[in-house]
Amino acid sequence: MTSVEPGTEPGPEAELDPRIVHAQAVYTRGKLAIYDKWVLGVFCPVVWRCPPSVMRRLYDEEVGRRHLDIGPGTGYFVDKAKFPANPEITLLDLSRECLDMSARVLARYQPKTCQANLMEPLPLPSGHFDSAAMNLVFHTIPGGWEGKGIILKHVAETLRPGGVLFGTSVLAEGVPMNKLTRNMLLEQHKRGNFQNQGDDPAGLERQLKKYFPEVTVRIRGAVAVFRAVAG
């Protein structure tokens, strides 16, 4: 495991939105140890009604040789993905715990790591990556689409022309919800784990189109599945 370069760590937590700090605090070593079982094994298929197979298929179809994984969690999806030969993988997260765990899981690839705040320009080479993934990330970030949409600009700048951004995010509006989904969404809002109040498919598509000439957003359960190609 190697860092991208000196100086890529974010500033003091006091400079971050406290809601982001709170959401990141959830990802302790203990909770990451059960993350795949509960989030991928229960919440995704049962509560959000978007099984992990949807995400795995995205990775298999879209990952390129030089891949940036944003919010890698435990590294599960990158670990399972079918990469081209000799991939170059960079893991980016604000959480040091997530970076350390995912880098250990993916040690065979010798991934680079980058601890950074997505709301700021990313300390990564421009026009470098063939693909970037943001899987189950946006719903943890506050600010609504108009605020956190700037993240898409930052990610687009790291992709080569024709490079692909893909990912998923749990939505709070504009998608069908049963009682279980609605109740669990409200509970996540109450706990501060989700910051997706007002997030809807149209808002996501609108923000993607600001920075990518080719955009697709489809809905699976309460989850947006998106793909965007850099110009």
CSV table of C-alpha atoms in Angstrom, one decimal:
chain,number,residue,atom,x,y,z
A,1,MET,CA,0.0,0.0,0.0
A,2,THR,CA,1.4,3.4,-0.9
A,3,SER,CA,0.0,6.9,-0.6
A,4,VAL,CA,-0.5,8.9,-3.7
A,5,GLU,CA,1.9,11.7,-2.7
A,6,PRO,CA,2.8,13.7,0.4
A,7,GLY,CA,0.3,16.3,1.3
A,8,THR,CA,-2.8,14.4,0.2
A,9,GLU,CA,-4.4,14.2,3.6
A,10,PRO,CA,-7.3,16.5,4.4
A,11,GLY,CA,-7.1,19.4,6.7
A,12,PRO,CA,-8.1,19.3,10.4
A,13,GLU,CA,-11.6,18.0,11.1
A,14,ALA,CA,-12.7,21.4,12.4
A,15,GLU,CA,-12.6,22.6,8.8
A,16,LEU,CA,-15.0,19.9,7.6
A,17,ASP,CA,-18.8,20.0,7.8
A,18,PRO,CA,-19.6,18.4,11.1
A,19,ARG,CA,-22.2,16.2,9.4
A,20,ILE,CA,-19.5,14.7,7.3
A,21,VAL,CA,-17.3,14.1,10.3
A,22,HIS,CA,-20.2,12.4,12.0
A,23,ALA,CA,-20.9,10.1,9.0
A,24,GLN,CA,-17.3,9.2,8.7
A,25,ALA,CA,-17.1,8.3,12.4
A,26,VAL,CA,-19.4,5.3,11.7
A,27,TYR,CA,-16.7,3.5,9.8
A,28,THR,CA,-14.8,2.0,12.7
A,29,ARG,CA,-12.7,-1.1,12.4
A,30,GLY,CA,-15.4,-3.1,14.2
A,31,LYS,CA,-18.2,-1.9,12.1
A,32,LEU,CA,-16.3,-2.4,8.9
A,33,ALA,CA,-15.8,-6.0,10.0
A,34,ILE,CA,-19.6,-6.6,9.7
A,35,TYR,CA,-20.2,-4.1,6.9
A,36,ASP,CA,-20.4,-6.6,4.0
A,37,LYS,CA,-22.7,-8.9,6.0
A,38,TRP,CA,-25.2,-6.3,7.0
A,39,VAL,CA,-25.0,-3.5,4.4
A,40,LEU,CA,-24.5,-5.6,1.3
A,41,GLY,CA,-26.2,-8.8,2.6
A,42,VAL,CA,-29.3,-7.3,4.2
A,43,PHE,CA,-29.8,-3.5,3.7
A,44,CYS,CA,-29.1,-3.4,0.0
A,45,PRO,CA,-31.3,-6.3,-1.2
A,46,VAL,CA,-34.0,-6.1,1.5
A,47,VAL,CA,-34.3,-2.5,2.5
A,48,TRP,CA,-33.1,-0.5,-0.5
A,49,ARG,CA,-34.1,-3.3,-2.9
A,50,CYS,CA,-30.9,-3.1,-4.9
A,51,PRO,CA,-28.9,-6.3,-4.5
A,52,PRO,CA,-25.1,-6.3,-4.6
A,53,SER,CA,-25.2,-8.1,-7.9
A,54,VAL,CA,-26.2,-4.8,-9.5
A,55,MET,CA,-23.1,-3.1,-8.3
A,56,ARG,CA,-20.9,-6.1,-9.2
A,57,ARG,CA,-22.2,-6.0,-12.7
A,58,LEU,CA,-21.4,-2.3,-12.9
A,59,TYR,CA,-17.8,-2.9,-12.0
A,60,ASP,CA,-17.4,-5.8,-14.4
A,61,GLU,CA,-18.7,-3.8,-17.2
A,62,GLU,CA,-17.0,-0.4,-16.5
A,63,VAL,CA,-13.7,-0.8,-14.7
A,64,GLY,CA,-10.7,0.3,-16.7
A,65,ARG,CA,-7.0,-0.5,-16.2
A,66,ARG,CA,-6.3,2.8,-14.3
A,67,HIS,CA,-9.2,2.8,-11.8
A,68,LEU,CA,-10.1,5.3,-9.0
A,69,ASP,CA,-12.4,3.9,-6.3
A,70,ILE,CA,-14.0,6.6,-4.2
A,71,GLY,CA,-15.4,5.3,-0.9
A,72,PRO,CA,-14.1,1.8,-1.3
A,73,GLY,CA,-15.6,0.6,2.1
A,74,THR,CA,-14.0,-2.8,2.8
A,75,GLY,CA,-12.8,-3.2,-0.8
A,76,TYR,CA,-15.4,-5.8,-1.6
A,77,PHE,CA,-16.5,-4.7,-5.0
A,78,VAL,CA,-13.0,-3.9,-6.3
A,79,ASP,CA,-11.8,-7.3,-4.9
A,80,LYS,CA,-14.5,-9.1,-6.9
A,81,ALA,CA,-14.2,-7.0,-10.1
A,82,LYS,CA,-12.9,-8.3,-13.4
A,83,PHE,CA,-10.0,-5.9,-14.2
A,84,PRO,CA,-8.0,-5.7,-17.4
A,85,ALA,CA,-4.4,-7.0,-17.1
A,86,ASN,CA,-2.1,-5.2,-14.7
A,87,PRO,CA,-4.6,-2.7,-13.2
A,88,GLU,CA,-3.5,0.4,-11.5
A,89,ILE,CA,-5.8,1.1,-8.6
A,90,THR,CA,-6.2,4.2,-6.4
A,91,LEU,CA,-8.4,4.2,-3.4
A,92,LEU,CA,-9.8,7.5,-2.1
A,93,ASP,CA,-11.7,8.1,1.1
A,94,LEU,CA,-11.9,10.6,4.0
A,95,SER,CA,-11.8,7.7,6.4
A,96,ARG,CA,-8.4,6.3,7.2
A,97,GLU,CA,-10.0,3.1,8.5
A,98,CYS,CA,-11.7,2.4,5.2
A,99,LEU,CA,-8.5,3.1,3.3
A,100,ASP,CA,-6.5,0.8,5.5
A,101,MET,CA,-9.0,-2.1,5.4
A,102,SER,CA,-9.6,-1.9,1.6
A,103,ALA,CA,-5.9,-1.6,0.9
A,104,ARG,CA,-5.2,-4.8,2.9
A,105,VAL,CA,-8.0,-6.7,1.0
A,106,LEU,CA,-6.5,-5.5,-2.3
A,107,ALA,CA,-2.9,-5.9,-1.4
A,108,ARG,CA,-2.3,-8.1,-4.4
A,109,TYR,CA,-2.8,-5.0,-6.6
A,110,GLN,CA,-0.5,-2.8,-4.6
A,111,PRO,CA,-3.1,0.0,-4.5
A,112,LYS,CA,-2.3,3.6,-3.9
A,113,THR,CA,-4.4,5.4,-1.3
A,114,CYS,CA,-5.5,9.0,-1.1
A,115,GLN,CA,-7.2,10.5,2.0
A,116,ALA,CA,-9.1,13.5,0.7
A,117,ASN,CA,-12.3,15.6,1.1
A,118,LEU,CA,-14.5,15.2,-2.0
A,119,MET,CA,-15.8,18.7,-1.6
A,120,GLU,CA,-12.4,20.1,-2.4
A,121,PRO,CA,-10.4,19.6,-5.7
A,122,LEU,CA,-8.8,16.2,-5.5
A,123,PRO,CA,-5.0,15.9,-5.2
A,124,LEU,CA,-4.8,13.5,-8.1
A,125,PRO,CA,-3.4,13.8,-11.6
A,126,SER,CA,-5.9,15.3,-14.1
A,127,GLY,CA,-7.0,13.3,-17.1
A,128,HIS,CA,-5.4,10.1,-15.7
A,129,PHE,CA,-8.0,7.5,-14.9
A,130,ASP,CA,-9.9,5.2,-17.2
A,131,SER,CA,-12.7,4.7,-14.7
A,132,ALA,CA,-13.9,6.0,-11.4
A,133,ALA,CA,-16.5,4.4,-9.1
A,134,MET,CA,-18.7,6.1,-6.4
A,135,ASN,CA,-20.6,3.2,-4.9
A,136,LEU,CA,-23.0,4.0,-2.0
A,137,VAL,CA,-21.2,7.3,-1.4
A,138,PHE,CA,-23.5,10.3,-2.2
A,139,HIS,CA,-26.2,9.5,0.3
A,140,THR,CA,-23.7,10.1,3.1
A,141,ILE,CA,-22.8,13.6,2.0
A,142,PRO,CA,-24.8,16.6,3.0
A,143,GLY,CA,-25.7,19.7,0.9
A,144,GLY,CA,-28.3,18.5,-1.6
A,145,TRP,CA,-27.5,18.0,-5.3
A,146,GLU,CA,-26.8,21.7,-5.8
A,147,GLY,CA,-24.1,21.6,-3.1
A,148,LYS,CA,-22.5,18.2,-3.4
A,149,GLY,CA,-22.7,18.2,-7.2
A,150,ILE,CA,-19.3,19.9,-7.2
A,151,ILE,CA,-17.9,16.5,-6.4
A,152,LEU,CA,-18.7,15.4,-9.9
A,153,LYS,CA,-16.6,18.3,-11.3
A,154,HIS,CA,-13.7,17.2,-9.2
A,155,VAL,CA,-14.0,13.5,-10.3
A,156,ALA,CA,-14.5,14.5,-14.0
A,157,GLU,CA,-11.2,16.3,-13.9
A,158,THR,CA,-9.3,13.1,-13.0
A,159,LEU,CA,-10.8,11.1,-15.9
A,160,ARG,CA,-9.3,10.9,-19.4
A,161,PRO,CA,-11.6,11.8,-22.3
A,162,GLY,CA,-13.9,8.8,-22.7
A,163,GLY,CA,-13.2,7.7,-19.1
A,164,VAL,CA,-16.3,6.4,-17.2
A,165,LEU,CA,-17.7,7.4,-13.8
A,166,PHE,CA,-20.2,4.9,-12.4
A,167,GLY,CA,-21.9,4.2,-9.1
A,168,THR,CA,-24.9,4.0,-7.0
A,169,SER,CA,-26.6,6.1,-4.3
A,170,VAL,CA,-29.7,5.6,-2.1
A,171,LEU,CA,-32.3,8.3,-2.9
A,172,ALA,CA,-34.8,9.9,-0.6
A,173,GLU,CA,-37.3,11.3,-3.2
A,174,GLY,CA,-38.7,10.3,-6.6
A,175,VAL,CA,-38.4,6.6,-6.1
A,176,PRO,CA,-40.9,4.0,-4.9
A,177,MET,CA,-40.7,3.1,-1.2
A,178,ASN,CA,-42.4,0.6,0.9
A,179,LYS,CA,-43.0,1.1,4.6
A,180,LEU,CA,-39.7,-0.7,5.6
A,181,THR,CA,-37.7,1.4,3.2
A,182,ARG,CA,-39.2,4.7,4.3
A,183,ASN,CA,-38.9,3.8,8.0
A,184,MET,CA,-35.2,2.8,7.7
A,185,LEU,CA,-34.4,5.9,5.7
A,186,LEU,CA,-35.9,8.1,8.4
A,187,GLU,CA,-33.9,6.2,11.0
A,188,GLN,CA,-30.7,6.8,9.0
A,189,HIS,CA,-31.5,10.5,8.8
A,190,LYS,CA,-32.1,10.6,12.6
A,191,ARG,CA,-28.8,8.9,13.3
A,192,GLY,CA,-27.0,11.2,10.9
A,193,ASN,CA,-25.6,8.3,8.9
A,194,PHE,CA,-27.5,9.4,5.7
A,195,GLN,CA,-27.5,13.0,4.5
A,196,ASN,CA,-29.6,12.5,1.4
A,197,GLN,CA,-32.7,14.5,2.3
A,198,GLY,CA,-34.2,15.7,-1.0
A,199,ASP,CA,-32.0,13.6,-3.2
A,200,ASP,CA,-33.9,12.6,-6.3
A,201,PRO,CA,-33.1,11.1,-9.7
A,202,ALA,CA,-33.7,14.3,-11.6
A,203,GLY,CA,-31.3,16.2,-9.5
A,204,LEU,CA,-28.5,13.7,-9.9
A,205,GLU,CA,-29.0,13.6,-13.6
A,206,ARG,CA,-29.0,17.4,-13.8
A,207,GLN,CA,-25.7,17.6,-11.9
A,208,LEU,CA,-24.0,14.8,-13.9
A,209,LYS,CA,-24.9,16.6,-17.2
A,210,LYS,CA,-23.1,19.7,-16.0
A,211,TYR,CA,-19.7,17.9,-16.2
A,212,PHE,CA,-20.3,14.8,-18.5
A,213,PRO,CA,-21.6,14.8,-22.1
A,214,GLU,CA,-23.0,11.3,-21.8
A,215,VAL,CA,-25.2,10.4,-18.8
A,216,THR,CA,-27.4,7.5,-17.8
A,217,VAL,CA,-29.4,7.3,-14.6
A,218,ARG,CA,-31.7,4.3,-13.9
A,219,ILE,CA,-33.5,3.3,-10.7
A,220,ARG,CA,-33.4,0.0,-8.9
A,221,GLY,CA,-35.5,0.0,-5.8
A,222,ALA,CA,-34.7,3.1,-3.9
A,223,VAL,CA,-31.2,3.4,-5.5
A,224,ALA,CA,-29.9,5.4,-8.4
A,225,VAL,CA,-27.6,3.5,-10.7
A,226,PHE,CA,-25.6,5.9,-12.8
A,227,ARG,CA,-23.0,6.0,-15.5
A,228,ALA,CA,-21.3,9.1,-17.1
A,229,VAL,CA,-18.7,9.4,-19.8
A,230,ALA,CA,-16.1,12.2,-19.6
A,231,GLY,CA,-15.6,14.5,-22.6
